[in-house]
Backbone as JSON, one array per atom type, in Angstrom:
{
  "sequence": "MGELRYVHLGFGEESVDYQEAWQEQRRVHAARFAEEVPDTCLLLEHTPVYTAGRRTADNERPLDGTPVIDVDRGGKITWHGPGQLVGYPILKLPRPVDVVAHVRRLEDALIRTAAEFGLETTRVEGRSGVWVLGDPVESRPAPGGLALDFDPRLQDEEFDPRLNGPEYAPSNAGQRREDRKLAAIGIRVAKGVTMHGFSLNVNPDNTWFDRIVPCGIRDAGVTSLSSELGREITITEVLPVVERHLRDVLEHAEPKPREIEHASV",
  "N": [[-1.93, 17.74, -13.62], [-3.07, 14.29, -13.9], [-6.15, 12.38, -13.49], [-7.03, 11.57, -10.15], [-6.94, 8.63, -8.32], [-8.74, 7.1, -5.68], [-8.18, 4.85, -3.0], [-9.63, 3.03, -0.51], [-8.34, 1.64, 2.27], [-9.06, 0.72, 4.8], [-10.99, 1.32, 7.75], [-11.91, 2.22, 11.16], [-13.1, -0.64, 12.73], [-11.83, -2.09, 10.85], [-9.29, -1.09, 10.66], [-5.91, -0.58, 9.56], [-2.95, -2.49, 9.78], [0.33, -1.15, 10.22], [2.62, -2.18, 8.86], [1.44, -3.74, 6.92], [0.12, -1.8, 5.38], [2.34, -0.4, 4.49], [3.58, -2.25, 2.86], [1.63, -2.4, 0.86], [1.78, 0.19, -0.1], [4.35, 0.12, -1.3], [3.86, -1.72, -3.32], [1.91, -0.4, -4.92], [3.41, 1.84, -5.57], [5.44, 0.75, -7.22], [3.82, -0.1, -9.31], [2.79, 2.32, -10.19], [5.09, 3.63, -11.08], [5.67, 1.99, -13.25], [3.67, 2.7, -14.94], [1.3, 1.3, -14.76], [-0.88, 1.84, -13.21], [-2.98, 4.71, -12.42], [-2.2, 7.94, -10.87], [-2.49, 7.56, -7.4], [-4.2, 7.62, -4.3], [-3.94, 6.28, -1.2], [-6.14, 5.76, 1.44], [-6.84, 5.61, 4.93], [-7.22, 4.29, 8.3], [-4.89, 3.64, 10.87], [-3.99, 0.85, 12.99], [-2.83, 1.34, 16.39], [0.41, 2.8, 16.38], [3.87, 3.72, 16.55], [5.94, 5.56, 14.42], [9.13, 6.21, 13.01], [10.88, 8.65, 11.3], [13.8, 9.26, 9.24], [15.38, 11.14, 10.56], [15.01, 10.94, 13.27], [15.84, 11.28, 16.69], [17.4, 9.49, 19.41], [16.54, 10.38, 21.91], [13.95, 11.15, 21.5], [12.21, 9.14, 21.33], [9.81, 6.65, 22.66], [9.93, 6.34, 26.23], [9.28, 4.07, 27.59], [9.94, 1.79, 26.25], [8.17, 1.08, 24.27], [7.47, -0.38, 21.14], [8.88, 0.89, 18.09], [8.51, 1.64, 14.68], [10.91, 1.97, 12.3], [11.11, 4.01, 9.48], [11.37, 4.86, 5.94], [10.87, 7.52, 5.34], [10.98, 11.16, 5.25], [11.43, 13.49, 8.01], [10.58, 13.12, 11.56], [9.77, 11.34, 14.57], [6.45, 10.04, 14.99], [2.98, 9.39, 15.81], [0.52, 7.02, 14.81], [-2.93, 6.14, 14.58], [-6.21, 5.09, 15.81], [-8.89, 7.33, 14.99], [-7.46, 9.05, 13.51], [-6.96, 10.26, 10.31], [-5.25, 8.91, 7.67], [-3.31, 9.52, 4.81], [-1.86, 8.37, 1.82], [-0.57, 9.65, -0.79], [0.34, 8.53, -3.92], [2.14, 9.51, -6.35], [3.21, 10.32, -9.64], [5.7, 12.52, -10.46], [7.31, 15.3, -12.15], [10.8, 14.89, -12.76], [13.91, 16.4, -11.65], [12.18, 15.87, -8.62], [10.25, 18.39, -7.1], [10.2, 18.55, -3.95], [9.41, 20.21, -1.84], [7.39, 21.77, -2.98], [5.49, 19.79, -3.42], [4.86, 19.02, -0.78], [3.74, 21.43, 0.09], [1.4, 21.52, -1.46], [-0.07, 19.38, -0.37], [-0.39, 20.35, 2.23], [-1.97, 22.57, 1.64], [-4.41, 21.41, 0.77], [-5.26, 20.25, 3.17], [-5.47, 22.43, 4.87], [-7.59, 23.75, 3.65], [-9.54, 21.83, 4.09], [-9.81, 21.84, 6.93], [-10.76, 24.46, 7.2], [-13.27, 24.24, 6.05], [-14.65, 22.95, 8.02], [-14.78, 24.9, 9.86], [-12.45, 25.69, 11.16], [-9.64, 27.62, 11.57], [-6.49, 27.29, 10.18], [-2.91, 27.08, 9.59], [0.36, 27.41, 8.02], [3.59, 26.92, 9.56], [6.56, 28.61, 9.65], [9.41, 26.84, 8.72], [8.51, 24.49, 9.81], [6.97, 21.65, 8.83], [3.63, 20.6, 7.85], [0.26, 21.16, 9.19], [-1.04, 23.74, 11.15], [-2.52, 24.96, 14.2], [-2.47, 28.12, 15.41], [-1.05, 29.36, 18.42], [-1.46, 31.62, 21.25], [0.25, 34.86, 21.31], [3.61, 34.66, 22.53], [4.13, 36.15, 24.87], [1.65, 36.29, 26.02], [0.87, 33.85, 26.89], [0.02, 31.37, 29.4], [2.5, 30.38, 31.69], [4.03, 27.19, 31.78], [4.03, 25.18, 34.71], [4.14, 27.36, 36.36], [6.34, 28.91, 35.86], [8.23, 31.7, 34.66], [8.12, 32.48, 31.21], [10.58, 33.06, 30.13], [12.18, 31.33, 31.37], [11.48, 28.86, 30.53], [11.99, 25.51, 30.71], [12.06, 23.73, 28.6], [13.18, 25.04, 26.51], [15.51, 26.13, 27.5], [17.05, 24.26, 28.87], [19.09, 21.75, 28.03], [19.03, 19.18, 28.93], [16.48, 18.75, 29.78], [13.51, 16.87, 29.79], [10.49, 16.57, 28.36], [8.87, 14.33, 28.41], [9.08, 13.22, 30.87], [7.92, 14.88, 32.68], [5.23, 15.24, 33.33], [1.71, 16.25, 32.97], [1.66, 19.05, 32.58], [3.57, 19.68, 30.74], [2.92, 18.12, 28.63], [2.51, 17.17, 25.2], [-0.15, 16.83, 24.35], [-1.58, 18.65, 25.81], [-1.16, 21.16, 24.82], [-3.02, 22.97, 23.84], [-4.33, 23.9, 26.14], [-2.24, 25.3, 27.21], [-2.13, 27.23, 25.39], [-0.39, 27.19, 23.24], [1.27, 26.88, 20.0], [-0.05, 24.28, 17.97], [-0.04, 21.14, 16.37], [-2.1, 20.06, 13.81], [-2.09, 18.4, 11.59], [0.27, 16.16, 10.29], [3.04, 15.83, 8.04], [5.0, 13.75, 6.07], [7.22, 12.64, 3.69], [8.51, 10.54, 1.02], [10.46, 10.3, -1.93], [10.91, 8.26, -4.68], [12.39, 7.28, -7.66], [11.02, 9.29, -8.96], [8.44, 9.07, -8.04], [6.06, 9.64, -5.51], [5.84, 8.7, -2.02], [4.47, 7.69, 1.2], [3.0, 10.32, 3.24], [0.38, 12.11, 4.63], [-1.01, 12.74, 7.92], [-4.0, 13.34, 9.5], [-5.35, 14.64, 12.35], [-8.32, 13.75, 13.56], [-10.28, 12.79, 15.55], [-8.62, 11.56, 17.61], [-7.13, 9.87, 20.51], [-5.17, 11.97, 21.91], [-3.25, 11.68, 23.87], [-1.55, 9.64, 23.29], [0.58, 10.82, 22.01], [2.08, 11.83, 24.04], [4.04, 10.16, 24.97], [6.23, 10.47, 23.41], [8.48, 12.74, 21.65], [6.83, 14.58, 19.67], [7.43, 14.73, 16.24], [9.86, 15.75, 16.89], [9.63, 18.22, 18.09], [9.73, 20.36, 20.76], [8.59, 22.61, 21.91], [5.96, 22.97, 21.26], [2.71, 21.51, 20.51], [0.17, 19.01, 19.98], [-3.01, 18.61, 18.32], [-6.53, 18.2, 17.54], [-9.26, 18.03, 15.16], [-11.7, 17.64, 16.54], [-10.99, 18.4, 19.17], [-10.36, 21.13, 18.88], [-12.71, 22.24, 17.86], [-14.58, 21.62, 19.72], [-16.54, 19.69, 19.56], [-17.74, 16.45, 18.58], [-16.11, 15.15, 15.86], [-16.04, 13.0, 13.07], [-14.18, 10.42, 11.32], [-15.66, 9.53, 9.16], [-17.16, 11.78, 8.47], [-15.13, 13.53, 7.68], [-13.69, 12.34, 5.63], [-14.84, 12.48, 2.87], [-14.55, 15.21, 2.46], [-11.81, 15.74, 2.64], [-11.0, 14.19, 0.44], [-12.2, 15.61, -1.66], [-10.89, 18.12, -1.57], [-8.2, 17.36, -1.85], [-8.31, 16.26, -4.41], [-9.03, 18.54, -5.88], [-6.83, 20.25, -5.44], [-4.59, 18.67, -6.28], [-5.22, 17.66, -8.84], [-5.46, 19.96, -10.31], [-2.99, 21.0, -10.23], [0.12, 21.99, -11.69], [2.76, 20.49, -11.74], [6.22, 21.26, -11.59], [9.61, 20.48, -12.54], [12.16, 20.41, -10.01], [14.19, 23.24, -9.73], [17.56, 23.32, -10.66], [20.46, 24.62, -9.42], [23.18, 25.81, -11.17], [26.6, 25.87, -10.76], [28.55, 28.77, -11.27], [31.2, 29.19, -13.58]],
  "CA": [[-1.86, 16.31, -13.3], [-4.24, 13.54, -14.34], [-7.17, 12.05, -12.5], [-6.52, 10.92, -8.93], [-7.75, 7.49, -7.88], [-8.72, 6.86, -4.24], [-8.36, 3.47, -2.54], [-9.87, 2.97, 0.94], [-7.76, 0.39, 2.76], [-9.74, 0.24, 6.0], [-11.25, 2.29, 8.82], [-12.63, 1.68, 12.3], [-12.76, -2.02, 13.08], [-10.98, -2.63, 9.78], [-8.05, -0.31, 10.6], [-4.87, -1.33, 8.86], [-1.63, -2.62, 10.38], [1.24, -0.27, 9.49], [3.47, -2.93, 7.95], [0.58, -4.15, 5.8], [-0.08, -0.63, 4.52], [3.63, -0.07, 3.9], [3.75, -3.2, 1.76], [0.72, -2.0, -0.21], [2.39, 1.39, -0.68], [5.44, -0.26, -2.19], [3.28, -2.38, -4.49], [1.3, 0.62, -5.77], [4.51, 2.67, -6.05], [6.06, 0.07, -8.36], [2.85, -0.11, -10.41], [2.69, 3.68, -10.73], [6.32, 3.88, -11.85], [5.57, 1.23, -14.5], [2.5, 3.22, -15.66], [0.24, 0.29, -14.73], [-2.01, 2.44, -12.5], [-2.88, 6.17, -12.38], [-1.89, 8.51, -9.56], [-3.37, 6.88, -6.45], [-4.09, 8.01, -2.89], [-4.45, 5.3, -0.25], [-6.71, 6.41, 2.62], [-7.02, 4.57, 5.93], [-6.84, 4.47, 9.7], [-3.96, 2.61, 11.33], [-3.96, 0.41, 14.37], [-1.84, 2.21, 17.05], [1.81, 2.53, 16.04], [4.82, 4.82, 16.44], [6.86, 5.42, 13.3], [10.22, 7.16, 13.11], [11.58, 9.0, 10.08], [15.25, 9.08, 9.25], [16.08, 12.12, 11.41], [14.58, 10.79, 14.67], [16.9, 11.1, 17.69], [17.07, 8.5, 20.45], [15.85, 11.01, 23.04], [12.59, 11.53, 21.1], [11.44, 7.9, 21.26], [9.15, 6.34, 23.93], [10.8, 5.95, 27.33], [8.87, 2.8, 28.2], [10.3, 0.67, 25.41], [7.14, 0.79, 23.28], [8.12, -0.57, 19.84], [8.82, 1.94, 17.08], [8.89, 1.17, 13.35], [11.73, 2.94, 11.57], [10.66, 4.03, 8.1], [12.27, 5.55, 5.01], [10.37, 8.85, 4.98], [11.61, 12.27, 5.95], [10.81, 13.85, 9.28], [10.98, 12.44, 12.78], [8.85, 10.34, 15.12], [5.06, 10.42, 15.2], [2.07, 8.29, 16.16], [-0.68, 6.83, 14.0], [-3.87, 5.25, 15.24], [-7.65, 5.36, 15.68], [-9.28, 8.72, 15.04], [-6.56, 9.83, 12.66], [-7.07, 9.93, 8.89], [-3.93, 8.85, 7.04], [-3.36, 9.48, 3.36], [-0.6, 8.12, 1.14], [-0.67, 9.95, -2.22], [1.42, 7.92, -4.69], [2.01, 10.34, -7.54], [4.39, 10.48, -10.48], [5.96, 13.94, -10.65], [8.48, 15.55, -13.0], [12.09, 14.82, -12.08], [13.99, 16.09, -10.22], [10.94, 16.25, -7.96], [10.25, 19.52, -6.17], [9.56, 17.97, -2.77], [8.78, 21.27, -1.05], [6.13, 22.13, -3.63], [4.55, 18.68, -3.17], [4.41, 19.16, 0.62], [2.87, 22.61, 0.17], [0.1, 21.16, -2.02], [-0.78, 18.57, 0.62], [-0.79, 21.27, 3.3], [-3.06, 23.41, 1.15], [-5.65, 20.63, 0.78], [-5.67, 20.02, 4.55], [-5.89, 23.74, 5.39], [-8.94, 23.97, 3.11], [-10.44, 20.89, 4.78], [-10.09, 22.37, 8.27], [-11.58, 25.66, 7.05], [-14.65, 23.85, 5.76], [-15.26, 22.58, 9.3], [-14.83, 26.1, 10.7], [-11.22, 25.84, 11.94], [-8.57, 28.32, 10.85], [-5.16, 26.71, 10.37], [-1.9, 27.76, 8.78], [1.7, 26.84, 8.04], [4.54, 27.57, 10.45], [7.85, 28.67, 8.98], [10.41, 25.88, 9.16], [7.89, 23.29, 10.38], [5.97, 21.16, 7.89], [2.35, 20.23, 8.45], [-0.81, 22.14, 9.32], [-0.98, 24.16, 12.54], [-3.37, 25.94, 14.86], [-1.55, 29.02, 16.11], [-1.35, 29.72, 19.8], [-1.38, 33.05, 21.58], [1.62, 35.38, 21.36], [4.35, 34.07, 23.65], [4.02, 36.94, 26.11], [0.3, 36.18, 26.56], [0.57, 32.47, 27.29], [0.34, 30.98, 30.77], [3.75, 29.64, 31.72], [3.89, 25.88, 32.41], [4.68, 25.01, 36.0], [4.23, 28.63, 37.08], [7.6, 29.58, 35.59], [8.23, 32.7, 33.61], [8.48, 31.85, 29.94], [12.01, 33.23, 29.89], [12.88, 30.21, 32.0], [10.86, 27.61, 30.09], [13.11, 24.56, 30.64], [12.11, 23.04, 27.3], [14.0, 25.83, 25.59], [16.75, 26.57, 28.12], [17.78, 23.17, 29.5], [19.29, 20.69, 27.05], [18.76, 17.89, 29.57], [15.07, 18.66, 30.16], [12.78, 15.89, 28.99], [9.06, 16.76, 28.63], [8.19, 13.04, 28.6], [9.21, 12.84, 32.28], [7.52, 15.99, 33.55], [3.82, 15.31, 33.63], [0.75, 16.84, 32.03], [1.84, 20.47, 32.28], [4.43, 19.8, 29.56], [2.51, 17.11, 27.66], [2.08, 17.71, 23.9], [-1.61, 16.82, 24.19], [-2.16, 19.78, 26.55], [-0.67, 22.43, 24.27], [-4.15, 23.89, 23.71], [-4.55, 24.54, 27.44], [-1.15, 26.25, 27.39], [-2.33, 28.2, 24.31], [0.77, 27.14, 22.36], [1.04, 26.33, 18.67], [-0.28, 22.84, 18.03], [-0.1, 20.57, 15.03], [-3.32, 19.33, 13.47], [-1.77, 17.4, 10.57], [1.7, 15.96, 10.04], [3.37, 15.41, 6.68], [6.34, 13.2, 5.87], [7.17, 11.93, 2.41], [9.72, 10.06, 0.36], [10.33, 10.22, -3.38], [11.81, 7.29, -5.31], [12.15, 7.16, -9.1], [10.06, 10.3, -9.38], [7.09, 8.75, -7.54], [5.99, 9.94, -4.08], [5.32, 7.72, -1.06], [4.1, 8.24, 2.52], [2.05, 11.39, 3.01], [-0.1, 12.98, 5.71], [-1.94, 12.22, 8.94], [-4.87, 14.41, 9.99], [-5.97, 14.26, 13.62], [-9.75, 14.04, 13.54], [-10.75, 12.63, 16.95], [-7.84, 10.53, 18.29], [-6.69, 10.09, 21.88], [-3.87, 12.61, 21.68], [-2.26, 11.37, 24.89], [-0.54, 8.75, 22.69], [1.74, 11.63, 21.63], [2.81, 12.26, 25.22], [5.16, 9.24, 25.23], [7.32, 10.78, 22.49], [8.59, 14.16, 21.32], [6.25, 14.49, 18.32], [8.14, 15.43, 15.16], [11.06, 16.35, 17.45], [9.35, 19.6, 18.47], [9.52, 20.37, 22.21], [7.93, 23.82, 22.4], [4.61, 23.03, 20.71], [2.04, 20.26, 20.8], [-0.7, 18.41, 18.98], [-4.43, 18.84, 18.54], [-7.4, 17.49, 16.59], [-10.46, 18.79, 14.79], [-12.68, 17.57, 17.62], [-10.53, 19.2, 20.31], [-10.41, 22.56, 18.58], [-14.08, 22.69, 17.58], [-15.41, 21.36, 20.89], [-17.62, 18.75, 19.25], [-17.22, 15.22, 18.0], [-16.0, 15.05, 14.4], [-15.68, 11.62, 12.78], [-13.49, 10.12, 10.07], [-16.69, 9.42, 8.12], [-17.49, 13.15, 8.04], [-13.97, 14.24, 7.12], [-13.14, 11.64, 4.47], [-15.19, 13.04, 1.56], [-14.07, 16.6, 2.36], [-10.39, 15.62, 2.3], [-10.9, 13.7, -0.94], [-12.56, 16.68, -2.6], [-9.85, 19.14, -1.61], [-7.0, 16.77, -2.45], [-8.53, 16.16, -5.85], [-9.01, 19.88, -6.45], [-5.47, 20.79, -5.41], [-3.62, 17.87, -7.02], [-5.56, 17.53, -10.26], [-5.29, 21.24, -10.98], [-1.6, 21.43, -10.13], [1.01, 21.79, -12.83], [4.08, 20.33, -11.1], [7.41, 21.51, -12.4], [10.81, 19.91, -11.93], [12.92, 21.29, -9.13], [15.26, 23.94, -10.45], [18.9, 22.99, -10.2], [21.38, 25.74, -9.59], [24.47, 25.42, -11.74], [27.67, 26.75, -10.29], [29.2, 29.52, -12.34], [32.61, 28.82, -13.77]],
  "C": [[-3.14, 15.63, -13.74], [-5.19, 13.25, -13.2], [-6.56, 11.27, -11.34], [-7.48, 9.83, -8.51], [-7.62, 7.34, -6.37], [-8.94, 5.38, -3.97], [-8.51, 3.51, -1.03], [-9.37, 1.61, 1.44], [-8.45, -0.14, 4.01], [-9.85, 1.3, 7.07], [-11.96, 1.59, 9.97], [-12.17, 0.29, 12.66], [-11.89, -2.69, 12.03], [-9.71, -1.8, 9.59], [-6.89, -1.2, 10.19], [-3.55, -1.33, 9.65], [-0.62, -1.82, 9.54], [2.07, -1.04, 8.47], [2.68, -3.38, 6.71], [0.37, -2.99, 4.82], [1.22, -0.25, 3.82], [3.91, -0.99, 2.69], [2.87, -2.82, 0.57], [1.23, -0.71, -0.88], [3.47, 1.03, -1.69], [4.92, -0.92, -3.46], [2.7, -1.35, -5.46], [2.38, 1.54, -6.35], [5.15, 2.04, -7.28], [5.13, 0.09, -9.57], [2.72, 1.28, -11.03], [3.92, 4.02, -11.56], [6.26, 3.2, -13.21], [4.38, 1.67, -15.36], [1.37, 2.18, -15.74], [-1.02, 0.8, -14.02], [-1.87, 3.95, -12.58], [-2.38, 6.63, -11.01], [-2.95, 8.02, -8.57], [-3.13, 7.41, -5.05], [-4.74, 6.93, -2.04], [-4.94, 6.05, 0.99], [-7.11, 5.35, 3.64], [-6.88, 5.14, 7.34], [-5.87, 3.34, 10.03], [-4.35, 2.1, 12.71], [-2.82, 1.17, 15.06], [-0.4, 1.81, 16.76], [2.61, 3.83, 16.11], [5.73, 4.54, 15.26], [7.89, 6.54, 13.36], [10.86, 7.38, 11.76], [13.07, 9.0, 10.3], [15.98, 10.0, 10.21], [15.74, 11.98, 12.89], [15.77, 10.53, 15.59], [16.44, 10.11, 18.76], [16.26, 9.12, 21.58], [14.47, 11.55, 22.67], [11.66, 10.33, 21.08], [10.77, 7.6, 22.61], [10.14, 5.87, 25.0], [10.51, 4.55, 27.84], [9.17, 1.59, 27.32], [9.23, 0.26, 24.41], [7.8, 0.66, 21.91], [7.87, 0.6, 18.89], [9.25, 1.32, 15.75], [9.67, 2.27, 12.66], [11.39, 2.85, 10.09], [11.54, 4.96, 7.27], [11.72, 6.89, 4.54], [11.22, 9.91, 5.65], [10.93, 12.52, 7.29], [11.3, 13.0, 10.44], [9.89, 11.5, 13.26], [7.43, 10.91, 15.24], [4.26, 9.18, 15.59], [0.95, 8.25, 15.14], [-1.63, 5.91, 14.75], [-5.31, 5.7, 15.05], [-7.98, 6.84, 15.83], [-8.41, 9.64, 14.2], [-6.69, 9.35, 11.23], [-5.69, 10.02, 8.26], [-4.11, 8.75, 5.54], [-1.97, 9.29, 2.77], [-0.78, 8.4, -0.36], [0.57, 9.42, -2.96], [1.33, 8.49, -6.11], [3.31, 10.35, -8.32], [4.54, 11.95, -10.82], [7.19, 14.13, -11.52], [9.77, 15.51, -12.18], [13.03, 15.92, -12.56], [12.79, 16.68, -9.48], [11.16, 17.44, -7.02], [9.47, 19.08, -4.93], [8.82, 19.03, -1.97], [7.44, 21.66, -1.66], [5.08, 21.06, -3.4], [3.99, 18.77, -1.75], [3.44, 20.34, 0.74], [1.48, 22.3, -0.41], [-0.71, 20.33, -1.03], [-1.26, 19.45, 1.78], [-2.0, 22.1, 2.87], [-4.4, 22.67, 1.2], [-6.16, 20.45, 2.21], [-6.1, 21.33, 5.22], [-7.31, 24.05, 4.91], [-9.95, 23.06, 3.8], [-10.82, 21.42, 6.15], [-11.0, 23.59, 8.19], [-13.03, 25.31, 6.79], [-15.39, 23.43, 7.03], [-15.29, 23.75, 10.28], [-13.59, 26.34, 11.52], [-10.16, 26.51, 11.07], [-7.22, 27.7, 11.2], [-4.19, 27.4, 9.42], [-0.64, 26.91, 8.73], [2.53, 27.58, 9.08], [5.91, 27.49, 9.78], [8.82, 27.66, 9.58], [9.84, 24.6, 9.74], [6.8, 22.82, 9.42], [4.68, 20.82, 8.62], [1.4, 21.41, 8.53], [-0.99, 22.44, 10.81], [-2.16, 25.06, 12.93], [-2.44, 26.83, 15.68], [-2.02, 29.3, 17.53], [-1.35, 31.22, 20.0], [0.05, 33.54, 21.42], [2.32, 34.9, 22.63], [4.13, 34.82, 24.94], [2.64, 36.82, 26.76], [-0.03, 34.8, 27.09], [0.82, 32.25, 28.77], [1.61, 30.13, 30.76], [3.54, 28.28, 32.38], [4.64, 25.83, 33.74], [4.83, 26.3, 36.78], [5.51, 29.39, 36.82], [7.41, 30.69, 34.57], [8.7, 32.06, 32.32], [9.95, 32.01, 29.6], [12.8, 32.05, 30.44], [12.25, 28.87, 31.62], [11.97, 26.56, 29.89], [13.18, 23.81, 29.31], [13.04, 23.74, 26.33], [15.38, 26.14, 26.17], [17.63, 25.43, 28.62], [17.9, 22.0, 28.52], [18.97, 19.31, 27.62], [17.28, 17.7, 29.91], [14.33, 17.72, 29.21], [11.29, 16.02, 29.28], [8.32, 15.46, 28.86], [8.19, 12.63, 30.07], [8.56, 13.83, 33.23], [6.03, 16.26, 33.6], [2.99, 16.13, 32.65], [1.0, 18.3, 31.7], [2.76, 20.7, 31.09], [4.01, 18.85, 28.44], [2.09, 17.75, 26.34], [0.57, 17.79, 23.75], [-2.29, 17.97, 24.91], [-1.71, 21.14, 26.02], [-1.8, 23.44, 24.11], [-4.42, 24.61, 25.0], [-3.46, 25.57, 27.72], [-1.19, 27.35, 26.33], [-1.07, 28.33, 23.44], [0.35, 26.74, 20.95], [0.86, 24.82, 18.79], [-0.57, 22.31, 16.63], [-1.37, 19.76, 14.86], [-3.03, 18.19, 12.49], [-0.27, 17.36, 10.35], [1.91, 15.47, 8.62], [4.81, 14.91, 6.66], [6.33, 12.35, 4.62], [8.54, 11.39, 2.02], [9.43, 10.05, -1.14], [11.36, 9.23, -3.9], [11.41, 7.15, -6.77], [11.08, 8.13, -9.6], [8.65, 10.06, -8.92], [7.08, 8.94, -6.02], [5.45, 8.75, -3.28], [5.08, 8.43, 0.27], [3.18, 9.44, 2.27], [1.68, 12.16, 4.25], [-0.92, 12.18, 6.72], [-2.67, 13.41, 9.53], [-5.57, 13.93, 11.25], [-7.43, 14.71, 13.63], [-10.32, 13.97, 14.95], [-9.96, 11.54, 17.68], [-7.68, 10.83, 19.78], [-5.28, 10.65, 21.78], [-2.85, 12.34, 22.77], [-1.25, 10.33, 24.4], [0.73, 9.54, 22.35], [2.61, 11.99, 22.83], [3.99, 11.34, 25.56], [6.39, 9.58, 24.39], [7.5, 12.3, 22.44], [8.11, 14.27, 19.87], [6.98, 15.37, 17.31], [9.4, 16.13, 15.68], [10.88, 17.76, 17.95], [8.95, 19.64, 19.95], [8.7, 21.55, 22.7], [6.57, 24.04, 21.76], [3.97, 21.67, 20.94], [1.2, 19.77, 19.64], [-2.15, 18.72, 19.32], [-5.21, 18.04, 17.52], [-8.56, 18.4, 16.22], [-11.47, 18.81, 15.93], [-12.29, 18.44, 18.81], [-10.71, 20.69, 20.05], [-11.84, 23.06, 18.43], [-15.03, 22.4, 18.74], [-16.61, 20.5, 20.61], [-17.02, 17.54, 18.55], [-17.28, 15.28, 16.47], [-15.52, 13.62, 14.11], [-14.92, 11.51, 11.46], [-14.49, 10.1, 8.92], [-17.07, 10.79, 7.57], [-16.35, 13.79, 7.24], [-13.52, 13.64, 5.8], [-13.55, 12.26, 3.13], [-14.68, 14.47, 1.37], [-12.58, 16.59, 1.99], [-10.22, 15.17, 0.85], [-11.17, 14.83, -1.94], [-11.46, 17.73, -2.71], [-8.54, 18.6, -2.16], [-7.14, 16.72, -3.97], [-8.42, 17.54, -6.51], [-7.58, 20.42, -6.52], [-4.54, 20.01, -6.34], [-3.94, 17.78, -8.51], [-5.37, 18.84, -11.02], [-3.86, 21.77, -10.89], [-0.87, 21.18, -11.44], [2.43, 21.68, -12.29], [5.21, 20.58, -12.09], [8.62, 20.86, -11.74], [11.48, 20.92, -11.01], [14.05, 21.93, -9.92], [16.6, 23.61, -9.81], [19.81, 24.17, -10.48], [22.71, 25.23, -10.1], [25.52, 26.43, -11.27], [28.3, 27.48, -11.47], [30.67, 29.18, -12.39], [33.48, 30.07, -13.7]]
}
């Protein structure tokens, strides 16, 4: 791939409204498709917002009527806001685009970023994003004093973790020693050009996630660099590290079109 251009849309007191950033994404997407700009990654912090991908279920949204913006990316519901670094890589890739390979490249850059700060992260089979693994299931403390065999999140279809207090809250997954997501990824591809991207939790207030079922996952939670490392990490510290690893991964990639299986006659 060619050189990657970075555009900083706003951080801290200049955090960017989601709709404003979405409009800028569409503008850059059209310009990239027309070959008017190179591959571009928009980097920013958002003002607090819940966004829902196309697969979000009604029972994963906030119970208190907090507004949610429905968007045209894959995945389910998540939160964006202060303390979270958001990146929108707008890249032209060979068609038909291999979406899975693109997601894996973004994960790779974020895994390398976390490692540079001293945090080991990984992928989880069947779940996109970057994860901190919890203890083996048999070693974890059971929420609510129940045996894990009776964890209602897994056994009761009517159970709603949003109604059951801090012991089931996604933000407390570290205390429960469960798997917890450090970075979420959700993308869309139109005309061979990618949109949307990743959100990396640096030092946000993770209790924002407790109003929803983040990414539709009930048996795991969320975390941040600061929470895992036990010290304050800032967007300012993380930004150049993310840029360096994204550039290294994306500029050295040789994307190939997705292979199409032809039915035998």
